XYZ file of C-alpha atoms in Angstrom:
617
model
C -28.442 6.192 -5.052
C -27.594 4.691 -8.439
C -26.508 8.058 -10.049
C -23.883 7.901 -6.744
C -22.345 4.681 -7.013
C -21.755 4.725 -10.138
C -19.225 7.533 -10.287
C -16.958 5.514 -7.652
C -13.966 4.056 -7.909
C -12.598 0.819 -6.772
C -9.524 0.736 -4.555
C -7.077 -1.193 -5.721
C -5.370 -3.201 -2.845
C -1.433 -3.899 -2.910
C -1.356 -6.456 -0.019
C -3.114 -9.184 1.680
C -1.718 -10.929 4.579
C -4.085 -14.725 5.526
C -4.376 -17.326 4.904
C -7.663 -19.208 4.627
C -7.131 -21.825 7.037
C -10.082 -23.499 6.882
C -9.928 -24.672 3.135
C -8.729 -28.343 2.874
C -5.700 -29.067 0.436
C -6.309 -25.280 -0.670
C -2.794 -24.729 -0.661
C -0.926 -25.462 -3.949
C 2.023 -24.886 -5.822
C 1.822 -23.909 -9.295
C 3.450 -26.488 -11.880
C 6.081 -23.367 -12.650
C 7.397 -24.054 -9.280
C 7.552 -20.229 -9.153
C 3.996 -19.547 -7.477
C 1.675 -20.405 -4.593
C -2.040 -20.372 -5.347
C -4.322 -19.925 -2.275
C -7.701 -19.297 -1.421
C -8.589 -15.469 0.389
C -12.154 -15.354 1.338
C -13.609 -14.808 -2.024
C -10.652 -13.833 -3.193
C -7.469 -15.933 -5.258
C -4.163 -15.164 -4.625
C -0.986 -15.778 -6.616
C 2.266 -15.436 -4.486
C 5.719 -15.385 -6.289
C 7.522 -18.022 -3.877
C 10.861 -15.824 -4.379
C 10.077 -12.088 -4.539
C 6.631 -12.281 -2.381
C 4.928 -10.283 -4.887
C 1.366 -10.476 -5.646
C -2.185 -11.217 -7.786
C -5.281 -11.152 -6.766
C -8.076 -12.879 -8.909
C -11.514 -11.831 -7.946
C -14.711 -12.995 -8.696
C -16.597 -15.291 -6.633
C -19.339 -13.801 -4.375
C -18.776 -15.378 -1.466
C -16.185 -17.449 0.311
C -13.497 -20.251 -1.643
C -13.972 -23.257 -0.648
C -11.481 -25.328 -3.166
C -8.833 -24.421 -5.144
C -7.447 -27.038 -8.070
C -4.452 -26.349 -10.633
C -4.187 -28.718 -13.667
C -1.328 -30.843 -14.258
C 0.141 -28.120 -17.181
C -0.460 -25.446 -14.892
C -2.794 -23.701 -17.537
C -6.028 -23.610 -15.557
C -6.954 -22.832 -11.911
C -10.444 -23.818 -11.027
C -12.322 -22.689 -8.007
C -15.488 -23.531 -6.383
C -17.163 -21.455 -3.469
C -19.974 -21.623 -0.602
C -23.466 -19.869 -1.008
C -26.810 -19.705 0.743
C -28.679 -22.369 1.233
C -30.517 -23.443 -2.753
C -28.622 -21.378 -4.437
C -26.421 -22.180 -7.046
C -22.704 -22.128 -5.988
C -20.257 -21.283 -8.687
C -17.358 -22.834 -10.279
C -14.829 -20.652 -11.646
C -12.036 -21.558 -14.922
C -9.227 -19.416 -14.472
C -6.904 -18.756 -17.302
C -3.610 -18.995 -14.869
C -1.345 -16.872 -17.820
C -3.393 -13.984 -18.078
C -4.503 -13.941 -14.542
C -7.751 -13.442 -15.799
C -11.729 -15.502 -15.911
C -12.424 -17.970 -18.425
C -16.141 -19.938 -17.897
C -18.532 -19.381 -15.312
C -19.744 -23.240 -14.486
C -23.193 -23.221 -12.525
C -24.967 -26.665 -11.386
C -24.415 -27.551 -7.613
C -26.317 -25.710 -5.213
C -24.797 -24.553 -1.780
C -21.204 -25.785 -1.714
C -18.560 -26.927 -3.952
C -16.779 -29.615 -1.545
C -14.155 -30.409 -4.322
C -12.676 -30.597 -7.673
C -9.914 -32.174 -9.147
C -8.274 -31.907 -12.900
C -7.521 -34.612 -15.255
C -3.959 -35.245 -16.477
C -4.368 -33.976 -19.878
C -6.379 -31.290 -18.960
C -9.483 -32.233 -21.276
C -11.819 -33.059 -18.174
C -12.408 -31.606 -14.599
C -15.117 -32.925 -12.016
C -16.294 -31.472 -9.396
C -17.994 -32.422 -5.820
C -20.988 -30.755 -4.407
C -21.665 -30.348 -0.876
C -23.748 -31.681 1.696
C -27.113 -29.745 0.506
C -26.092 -31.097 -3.345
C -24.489 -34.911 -3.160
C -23.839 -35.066 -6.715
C -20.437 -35.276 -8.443
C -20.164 -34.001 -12.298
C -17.502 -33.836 -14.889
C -17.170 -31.054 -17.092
C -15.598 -30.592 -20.484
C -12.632 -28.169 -20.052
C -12.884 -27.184 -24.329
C -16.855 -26.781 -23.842
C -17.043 -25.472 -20.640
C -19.827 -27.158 -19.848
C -21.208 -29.923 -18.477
C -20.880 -33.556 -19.948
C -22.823 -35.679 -16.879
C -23.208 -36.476 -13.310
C -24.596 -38.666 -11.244
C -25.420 -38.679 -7.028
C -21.831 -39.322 -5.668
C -22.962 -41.444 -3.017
C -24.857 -44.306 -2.037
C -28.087 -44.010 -0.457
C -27.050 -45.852 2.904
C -23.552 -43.722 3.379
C -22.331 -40.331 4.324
C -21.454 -37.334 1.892
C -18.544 -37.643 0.009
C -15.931 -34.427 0.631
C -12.724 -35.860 -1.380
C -12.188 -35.871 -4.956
C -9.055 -37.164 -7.096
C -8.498 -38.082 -10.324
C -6.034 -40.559 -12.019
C -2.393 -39.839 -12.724
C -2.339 -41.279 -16.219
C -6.214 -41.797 -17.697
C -8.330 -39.173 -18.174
C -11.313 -41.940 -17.775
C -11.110 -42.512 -13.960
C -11.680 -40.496 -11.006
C -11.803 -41.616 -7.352
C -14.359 -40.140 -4.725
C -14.396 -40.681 -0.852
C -16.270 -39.546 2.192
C -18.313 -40.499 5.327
C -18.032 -44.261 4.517
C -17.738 -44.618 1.496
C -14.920 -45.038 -1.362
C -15.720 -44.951 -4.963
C -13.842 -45.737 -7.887
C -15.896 -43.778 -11.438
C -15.370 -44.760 -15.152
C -16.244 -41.824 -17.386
C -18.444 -43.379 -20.740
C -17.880 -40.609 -22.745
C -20.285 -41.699 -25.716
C -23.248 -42.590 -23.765
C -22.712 -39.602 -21.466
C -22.285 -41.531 -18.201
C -20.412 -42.020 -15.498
C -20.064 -45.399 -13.745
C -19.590 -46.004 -9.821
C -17.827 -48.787 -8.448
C -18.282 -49.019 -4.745
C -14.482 -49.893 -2.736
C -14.145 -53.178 -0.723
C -13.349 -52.287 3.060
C -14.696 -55.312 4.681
C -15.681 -54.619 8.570
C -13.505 -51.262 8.287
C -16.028 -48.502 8.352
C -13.890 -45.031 8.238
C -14.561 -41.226 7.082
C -12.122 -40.099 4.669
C -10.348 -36.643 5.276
C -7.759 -36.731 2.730
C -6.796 -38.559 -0.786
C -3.567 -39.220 -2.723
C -2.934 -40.938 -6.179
C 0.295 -42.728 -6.668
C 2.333 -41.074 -9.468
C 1.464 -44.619 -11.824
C -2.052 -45.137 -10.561
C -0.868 -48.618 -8.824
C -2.503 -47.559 -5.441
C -4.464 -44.521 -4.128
C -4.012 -43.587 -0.285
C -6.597 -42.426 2.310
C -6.371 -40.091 5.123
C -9.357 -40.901 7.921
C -10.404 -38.940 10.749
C -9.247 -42.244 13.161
C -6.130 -41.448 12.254
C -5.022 -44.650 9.605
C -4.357 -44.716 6.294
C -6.127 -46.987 3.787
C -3.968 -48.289 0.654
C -6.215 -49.093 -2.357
C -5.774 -50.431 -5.414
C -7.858 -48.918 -8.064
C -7.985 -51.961 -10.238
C -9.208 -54.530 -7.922
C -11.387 -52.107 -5.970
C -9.681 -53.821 -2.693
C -7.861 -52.744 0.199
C -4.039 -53.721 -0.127
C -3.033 -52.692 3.533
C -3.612 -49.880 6.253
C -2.072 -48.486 9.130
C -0.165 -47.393 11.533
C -1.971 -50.215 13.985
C -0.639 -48.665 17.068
C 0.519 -45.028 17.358
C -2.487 -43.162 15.519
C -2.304 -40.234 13.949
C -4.051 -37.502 16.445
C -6.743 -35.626 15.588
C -6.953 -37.556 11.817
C -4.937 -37.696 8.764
C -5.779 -34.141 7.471
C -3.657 -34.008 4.391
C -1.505 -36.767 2.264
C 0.719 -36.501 -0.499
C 2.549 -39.264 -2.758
C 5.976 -38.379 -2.949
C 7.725 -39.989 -6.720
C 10.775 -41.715 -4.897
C 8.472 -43.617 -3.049
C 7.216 -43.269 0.698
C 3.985 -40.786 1.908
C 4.054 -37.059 3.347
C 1.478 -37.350 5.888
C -0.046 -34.047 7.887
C -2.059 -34.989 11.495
C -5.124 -32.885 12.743
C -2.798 -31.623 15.935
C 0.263 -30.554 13.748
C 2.740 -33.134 12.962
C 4.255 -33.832 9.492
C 5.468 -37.437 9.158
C 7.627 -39.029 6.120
C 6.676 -42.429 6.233
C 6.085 -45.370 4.231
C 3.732 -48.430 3.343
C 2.630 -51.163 5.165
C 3.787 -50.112 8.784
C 3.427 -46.363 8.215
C 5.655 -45.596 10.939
C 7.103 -42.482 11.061
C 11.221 -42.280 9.343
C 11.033 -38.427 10.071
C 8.671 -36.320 11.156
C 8.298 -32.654 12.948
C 5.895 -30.618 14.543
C 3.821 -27.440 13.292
C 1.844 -25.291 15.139
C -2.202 -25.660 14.174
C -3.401 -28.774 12.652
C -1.917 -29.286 9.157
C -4.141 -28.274 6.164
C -2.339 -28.721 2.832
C 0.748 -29.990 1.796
C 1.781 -29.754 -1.851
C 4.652 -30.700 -3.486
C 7.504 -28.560 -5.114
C 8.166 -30.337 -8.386
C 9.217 -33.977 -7.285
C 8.822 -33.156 -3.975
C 12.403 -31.819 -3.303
C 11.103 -29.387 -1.133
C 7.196 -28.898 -0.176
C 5.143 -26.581 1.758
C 2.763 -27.263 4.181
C -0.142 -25.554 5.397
C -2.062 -25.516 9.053
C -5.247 -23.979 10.690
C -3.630 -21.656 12.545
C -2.632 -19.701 9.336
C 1.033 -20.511 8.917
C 2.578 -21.503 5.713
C 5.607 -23.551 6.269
C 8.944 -24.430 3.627
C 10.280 -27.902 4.039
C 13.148 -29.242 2.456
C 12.692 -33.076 2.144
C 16.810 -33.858 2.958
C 17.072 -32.362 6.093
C 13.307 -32.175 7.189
C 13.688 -29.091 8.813
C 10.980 -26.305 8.298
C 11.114 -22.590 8.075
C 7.910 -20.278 8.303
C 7.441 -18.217 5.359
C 4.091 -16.603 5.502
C 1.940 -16.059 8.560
C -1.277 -14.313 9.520
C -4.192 -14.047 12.897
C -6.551 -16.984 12.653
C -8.958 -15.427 14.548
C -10.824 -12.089 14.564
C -8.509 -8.785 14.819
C -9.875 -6.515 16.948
C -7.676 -3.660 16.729
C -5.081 -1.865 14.381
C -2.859 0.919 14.885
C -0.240 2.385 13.730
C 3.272 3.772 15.487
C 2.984 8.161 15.739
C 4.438 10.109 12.665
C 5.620 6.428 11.134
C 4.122 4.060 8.305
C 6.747 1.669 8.534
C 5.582 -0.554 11.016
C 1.734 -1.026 12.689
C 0.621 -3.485 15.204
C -2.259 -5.433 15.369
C -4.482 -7.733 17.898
C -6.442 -10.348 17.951
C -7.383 -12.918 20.532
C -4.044 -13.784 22.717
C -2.112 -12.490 19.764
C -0.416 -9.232 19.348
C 1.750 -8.640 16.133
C 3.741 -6.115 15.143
C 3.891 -6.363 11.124
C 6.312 -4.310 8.568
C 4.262 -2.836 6.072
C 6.238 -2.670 3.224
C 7.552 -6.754 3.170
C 3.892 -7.916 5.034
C 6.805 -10.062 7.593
C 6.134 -10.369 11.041
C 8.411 -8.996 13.393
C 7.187 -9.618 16.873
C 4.756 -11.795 18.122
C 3.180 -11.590 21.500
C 0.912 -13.923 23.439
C -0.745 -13.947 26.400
C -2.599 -17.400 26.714
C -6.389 -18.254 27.152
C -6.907 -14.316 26.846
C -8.240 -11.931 24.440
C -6.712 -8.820 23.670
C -9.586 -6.075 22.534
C -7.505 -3.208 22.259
C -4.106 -1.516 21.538
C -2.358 1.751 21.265
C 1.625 3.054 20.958
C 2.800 5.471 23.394
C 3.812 8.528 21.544
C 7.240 8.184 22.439
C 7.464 4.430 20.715
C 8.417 2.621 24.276
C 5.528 1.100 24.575
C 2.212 -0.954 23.273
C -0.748 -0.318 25.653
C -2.963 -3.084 25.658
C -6.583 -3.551 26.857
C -7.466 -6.900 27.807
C -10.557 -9.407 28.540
C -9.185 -10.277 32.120
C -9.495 -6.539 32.947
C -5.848 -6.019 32.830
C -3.844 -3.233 31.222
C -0.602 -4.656 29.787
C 2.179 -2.651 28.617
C 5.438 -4.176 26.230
C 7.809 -3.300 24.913
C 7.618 -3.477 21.107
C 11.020 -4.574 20.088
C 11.472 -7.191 22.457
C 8.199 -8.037 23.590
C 8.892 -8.086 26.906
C 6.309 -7.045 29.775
C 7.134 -4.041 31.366
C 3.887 -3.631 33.852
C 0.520 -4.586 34.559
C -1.982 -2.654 35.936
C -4.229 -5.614 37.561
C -8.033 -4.883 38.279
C -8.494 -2.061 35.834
C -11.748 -2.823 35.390
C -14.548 -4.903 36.094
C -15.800 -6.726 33.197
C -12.885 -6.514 31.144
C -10.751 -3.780 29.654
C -12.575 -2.601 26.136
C -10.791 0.134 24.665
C -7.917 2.298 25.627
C -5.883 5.701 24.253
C -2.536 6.991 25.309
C -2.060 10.901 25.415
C 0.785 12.587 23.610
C 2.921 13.399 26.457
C 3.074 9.686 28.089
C 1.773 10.363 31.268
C -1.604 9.185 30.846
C -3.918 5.579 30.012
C -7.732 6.352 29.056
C -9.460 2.863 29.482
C -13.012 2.273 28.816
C -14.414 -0.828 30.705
C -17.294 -3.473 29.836
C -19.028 -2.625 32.612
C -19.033 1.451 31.151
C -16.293 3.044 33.585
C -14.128 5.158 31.573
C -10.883 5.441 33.792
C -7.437 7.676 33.460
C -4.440 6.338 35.119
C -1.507 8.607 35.687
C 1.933 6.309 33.994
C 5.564 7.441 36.185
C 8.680 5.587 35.524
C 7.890 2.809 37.935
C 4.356 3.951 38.570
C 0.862 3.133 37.305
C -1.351 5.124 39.811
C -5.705 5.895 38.807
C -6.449 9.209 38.694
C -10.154 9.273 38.470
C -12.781 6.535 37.237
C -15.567 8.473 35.186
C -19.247 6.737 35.553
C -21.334 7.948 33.658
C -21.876 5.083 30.602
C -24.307 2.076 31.472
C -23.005 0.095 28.598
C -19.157 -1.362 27.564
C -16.909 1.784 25.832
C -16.475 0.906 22.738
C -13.469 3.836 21.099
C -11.825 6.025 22.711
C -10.011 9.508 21.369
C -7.920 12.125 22.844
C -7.190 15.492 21.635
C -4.084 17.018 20.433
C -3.559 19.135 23.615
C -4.385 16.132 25.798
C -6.949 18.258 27.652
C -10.136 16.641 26.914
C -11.274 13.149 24.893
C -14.476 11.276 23.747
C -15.700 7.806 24.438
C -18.211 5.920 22.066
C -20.479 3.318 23.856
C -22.718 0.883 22.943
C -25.633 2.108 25.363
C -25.975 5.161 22.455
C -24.008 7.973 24.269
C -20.933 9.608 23.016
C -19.382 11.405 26.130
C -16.632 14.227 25.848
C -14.604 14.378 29.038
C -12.649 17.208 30.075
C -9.220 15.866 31.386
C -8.029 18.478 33.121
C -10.832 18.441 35.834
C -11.891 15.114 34.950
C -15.832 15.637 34.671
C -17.861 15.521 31.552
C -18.283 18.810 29.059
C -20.564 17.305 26.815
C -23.111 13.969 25.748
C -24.093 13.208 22.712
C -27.651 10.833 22.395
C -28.433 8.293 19.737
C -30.436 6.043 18.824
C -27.722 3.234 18.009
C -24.933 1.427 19.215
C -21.756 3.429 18.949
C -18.575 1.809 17.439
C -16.210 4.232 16.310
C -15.669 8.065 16.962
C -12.865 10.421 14.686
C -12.100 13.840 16.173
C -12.022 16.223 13.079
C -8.168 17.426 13.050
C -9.233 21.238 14.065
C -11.035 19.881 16.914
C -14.080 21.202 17.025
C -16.207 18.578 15.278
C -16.743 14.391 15.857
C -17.893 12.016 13.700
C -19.155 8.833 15.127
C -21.031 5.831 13.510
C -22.419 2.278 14.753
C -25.424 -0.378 14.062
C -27.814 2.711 12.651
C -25.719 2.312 9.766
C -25.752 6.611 9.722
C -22.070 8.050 10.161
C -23.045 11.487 12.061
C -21.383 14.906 12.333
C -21.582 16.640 15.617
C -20.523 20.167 17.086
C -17.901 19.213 20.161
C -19.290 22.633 21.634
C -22.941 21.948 22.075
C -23.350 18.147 20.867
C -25.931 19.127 18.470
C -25.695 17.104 15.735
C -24.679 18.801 12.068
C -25.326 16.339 9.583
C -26.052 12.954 9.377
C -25.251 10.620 6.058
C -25.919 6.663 5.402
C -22.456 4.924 5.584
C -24.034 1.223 4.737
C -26.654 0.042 2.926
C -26.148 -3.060 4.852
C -24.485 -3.448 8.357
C -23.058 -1.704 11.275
C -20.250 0.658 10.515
C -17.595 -0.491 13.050
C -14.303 1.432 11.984
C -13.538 4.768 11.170
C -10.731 7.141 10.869
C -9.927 10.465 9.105
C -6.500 11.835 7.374
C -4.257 14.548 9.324
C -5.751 17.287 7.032
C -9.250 15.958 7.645
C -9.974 16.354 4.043
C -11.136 12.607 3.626
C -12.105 10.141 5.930
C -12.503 5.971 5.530
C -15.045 3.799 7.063
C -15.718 0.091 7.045
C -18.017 -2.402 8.792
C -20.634 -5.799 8.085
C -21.126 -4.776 4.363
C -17.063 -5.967 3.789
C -16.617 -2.723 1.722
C -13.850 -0.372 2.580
C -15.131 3.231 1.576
C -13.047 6.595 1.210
C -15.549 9.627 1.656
C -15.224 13.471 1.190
C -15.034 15.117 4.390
C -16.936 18.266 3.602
C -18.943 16.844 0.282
C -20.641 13.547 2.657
C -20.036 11.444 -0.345
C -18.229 8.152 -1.210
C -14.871 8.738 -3.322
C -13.911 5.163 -3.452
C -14.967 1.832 -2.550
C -12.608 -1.602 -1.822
C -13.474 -4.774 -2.192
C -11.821 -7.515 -1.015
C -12.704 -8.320 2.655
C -15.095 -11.816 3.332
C -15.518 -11.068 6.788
C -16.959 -8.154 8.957
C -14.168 -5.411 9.380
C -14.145 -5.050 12.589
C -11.190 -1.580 11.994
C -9.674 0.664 10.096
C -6.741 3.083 9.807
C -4.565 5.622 7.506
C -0.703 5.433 7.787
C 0.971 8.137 8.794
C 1.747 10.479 5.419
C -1.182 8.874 3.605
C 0.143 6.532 1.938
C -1.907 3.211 3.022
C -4.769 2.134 4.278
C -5.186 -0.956 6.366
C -8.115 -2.812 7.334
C -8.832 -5.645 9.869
C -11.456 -8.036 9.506
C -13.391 -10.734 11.334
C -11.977 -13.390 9.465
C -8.770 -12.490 10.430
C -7.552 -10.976 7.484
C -5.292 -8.053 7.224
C -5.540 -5.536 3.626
C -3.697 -3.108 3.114
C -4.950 -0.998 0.436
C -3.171 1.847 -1.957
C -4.137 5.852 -0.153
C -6.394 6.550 -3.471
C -5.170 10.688 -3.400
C -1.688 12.275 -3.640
C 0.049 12.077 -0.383
């Protein structure tokens, strides 16, 4: 197998469109006030704010969990998750280049945070739960100069790191109950802890912001206050709001030079306010919890990002914001693209379905259904309509300029609607149930009537395909079976046994082979006359296989599943062509545009790739 993979070649992908919600402050604009740096599952990406365009910096092995840019703007450093007692990575970016500097290896399981000082000479960073040590590093070295446990024994873990605006000596941590204040001895190789006065006040910090002339340092806590320290006196100067709490926790804060806070709440609102009342002068509200906010220059204008993977502009004058990148925050179950057209595709995932334009990654129609979850969708070939299979066991139909419902067919099935396929001529839904009913329902202009329900799986349908003439299709399930159907009689032609759980099916363009894969890992070849099986090859080394689909020629086909890997394979040959990396999260589908000139994959974490068609189109 080693021979093999080393005569691949890596995909190169051209877009990415998510946001990694989860990542606290990992949001930032670069000091060029030209860039946005944020955090893609294991993944970095640079975003020109102006022309959208694009870099990707890759190498950490698993997700980002922090992102920090020093003050010059010379040096991005990361810091990522692992498993459990293993050593989690930190990496030194050279930002100019685009390219890895140092390699910095000491804290085991998480990096929780890191944080530049202003002349770039030192950075620190914060380990995670499983680690509980803090340690500065020496940027020129690149490598450690101490460290010391960053908390006290009878306290929490501390998740917030920040260092001073003008001395490249002190450094502020704060957690679970506890607010620390370090002096860096560079000669003796120490750092030195001084533990924060709160009185009674006991509070877990979410957020931290220095004041532009280290007079005071602010705290964002989960009760939704904010603490004012001083970092001289190690004592509280004032806190607040003592009414109106912020809901759901100060999740982000930011200093702003003229004076005043930004401050971003755990249910969505962004509030300009000031010290000691901290009650709100302006303020709006996002959708999803705020994440990040960072500051454009003086703070002129500012974006601001929340959990529900929207990146907002706001200009400070007029407070008003305007959504600039956006992207599914949960899994995406299904892709697909419009017939004979790459322009456009639409995707679903949980009460979300967007249609996307491929070229500019913008959004350009959002529908929602609420408290639902969408598992499947297809275009009608004449463009009039997205099909859509849903977890209520309705089939909805909208139109996809508009959005607008055009019919429901209630009841479709039992345990939820799991798949679905349209046939070329409009007049017919294939649905595959949860409970294992596949069912065809005849579509007239003001009609939705069922034409037969097929029983033959005994587990949920998990793809569906139709032929070109529209007179017979095949259903994957996950009870092993593969069924072809003859539509024109409506009974079954032909089953297919395995020993796995079938995700995905591909008719071979002339029709008279499938190829199917699932949990086995294998992706199979079968004969559609006899379902005798042709050939069988291993399409993961790890992991189900859970998307597939083949080109219009059927000279290549592309696969992806739990191993993250996108993989372009020779139809006839059985072997791998090229691989892409880039996904952090199961993909969960797959599909080539129309003409061959993309490939875009979905993925568990909710991100969308779309990825360069490695041949001539």
């Amino acid at each position: 197998n080693s021979i093999k993979l080393s005569c691949f070649c890596l995909l190169g992908f051209v877009t990415i469109y998510i946001l990694s919600w989860h990542v606290p402050t990992g949001l930032k604009c670069h000091p060029d006030q030209e860039h946005l740096v944020y955090p893609l599952g294991c993944t970095i990406l640079i975003q020109a704010i102006n022309t959208q365009e694009q870099n990707f910096l890759h190498g950490h092995g698993n997700n980002v969990s922090c992102v920090a840019i020093s003050k010059s703007g010379l040096y991005i450093a990361s810091g990522q998750v692992t498993f459990m007692g293993f050593k989690a990575d930190i990496i030194l970016w050279d930002y100019k280049k685009r390219e890895l500097m140092a390699r910095l290896s000491l804290h085991k399981g998480k990096i929780e945070a890191l944080a530049f000082s202003p002349n770039d000479i030192y950075l620190v960073s914060l380990g995670g739960p499983d680690d509980g040590s803090v340690v500065v590093w020496s940027i020129d070295k690149r490598e450690a100069i101490c460290g010391s446990p960053a908390a006290g024994l009878n306290v929490g873990n501390a998740t917030t790191v920040i260092f001073s605006k003008c001395r490249d000596e002190m450094f502020v941590t704060a957690g679970n109950g506890t607010i620390r204040v370090w002096e860096l001895d560079l000669p003796n190789r120490k750092i030195w802890p001084t533990e924060c006065q709160t009185g009674q006040m006991k509070r877990i910090v979410m957020s931290i912001s220095m004041a532009n002339d280290d007079s005071f340092f602010y705290l964002g806590t989960t009760t939704g206050d904010i603490l004012k320290m001083n970092p001289r006196t190690k004592l509280l100067a004032d806190t607040g709001p003592a009414k109106d709490k912020f809901s759901l926790g100060v999740s982000a804060i930011s200093c702003l030079q003229m004076g005043g806070l930004l401050v971003g709440s755990g249910d969505g609102l962004l509030v300009f306010c000031k010290s000691p009342s901290y009650k709100p002068i302006k303020k709006i509200q996002l959708q999803g919890g705020v994440t990040s906010i960072t500051l454009r220059g003086e703070g002129h204008q500012f974006f601001v990002g929340t959990e529900e993977s929207h990146i907002y502009r706001v200009n400070f004058t007029n407070f008003k914001e305007t959504l600039i990148t956006t992207c599914h925050f949960e899994s995406v179950q299904d892709i697909v693209f419009p017939f004979g057209t790459a322009e456009l595709f639409a995707t679903c995932a949980k009460k979300d379905i967007r249609v996307w334009h491929t070229l500019t990654n913008r959004e350009l129609l959002r529908i929602t259904v609420p408290n639902m979850t969408c598992h499947g969708i297809d275009f009608m070939r004449d463009g009039k309509s997205i099909i859509s299979a849903w977890d209520d066991g309705r089939i909805r139909a909208f139109a996809p300029e508009t959005g607008r419902l055009m019919y429901v067919i209630n009841n479709a099935h039992r345990i939820g609607v799991t798949a679905i396929a349209t046939t070329s001529d409009c007049k017919r839904i294939i649905s595959g149930g949860g409970e294992g009913e596949v069912r065809v329902w005849h579509i007239g202009h003001q009609t939705q009537k069922l034409e037969e329900a097929l029983k033959e799986h005994k587990s949920s349908v998990s793809c569906i395909r139709v032929k070109k003439s529209n007179e017979e299709c095949v259903t994957a399930s996950t009870d092993g079976t593969c069924i072809i159907w003859d539509l024109v009689r409506l009974r079954r032609n032909q089953m297919i046994l395995a020993n796995t759980l079938f995700q995905c099916v591909c008719y071979h363009p002339e029709e008279f082979q499938i190829i199917t894969s699932g949990t086995d890992r294998k992706i199979a070849y079968w004969e559609v006359f006899d379902g005798s099986v042709i050939r069988e090859l291993d399409g993961s080394l790890s992991g189900a296989v859970n998307g597939m689909d083949i080109t219009v020629e059927g000279v290549h086909f592309v696969t992806g599943g739990n191993d993250h890997l996108v993989k372009v394979w020779d139809y006839n040959e059985g072997e791998v062509t090229h691989v892409g990396v880039g996904h952090s999260g199961n993909i969960t589908c797959i599909r080539i545009s129309p003409g061959n000139q993309y490939i875009v994959s979905v993925s568990a974490d909710g991100a969308i790739l779309r990825w360069k068609y490695p041949f001539p189109s």
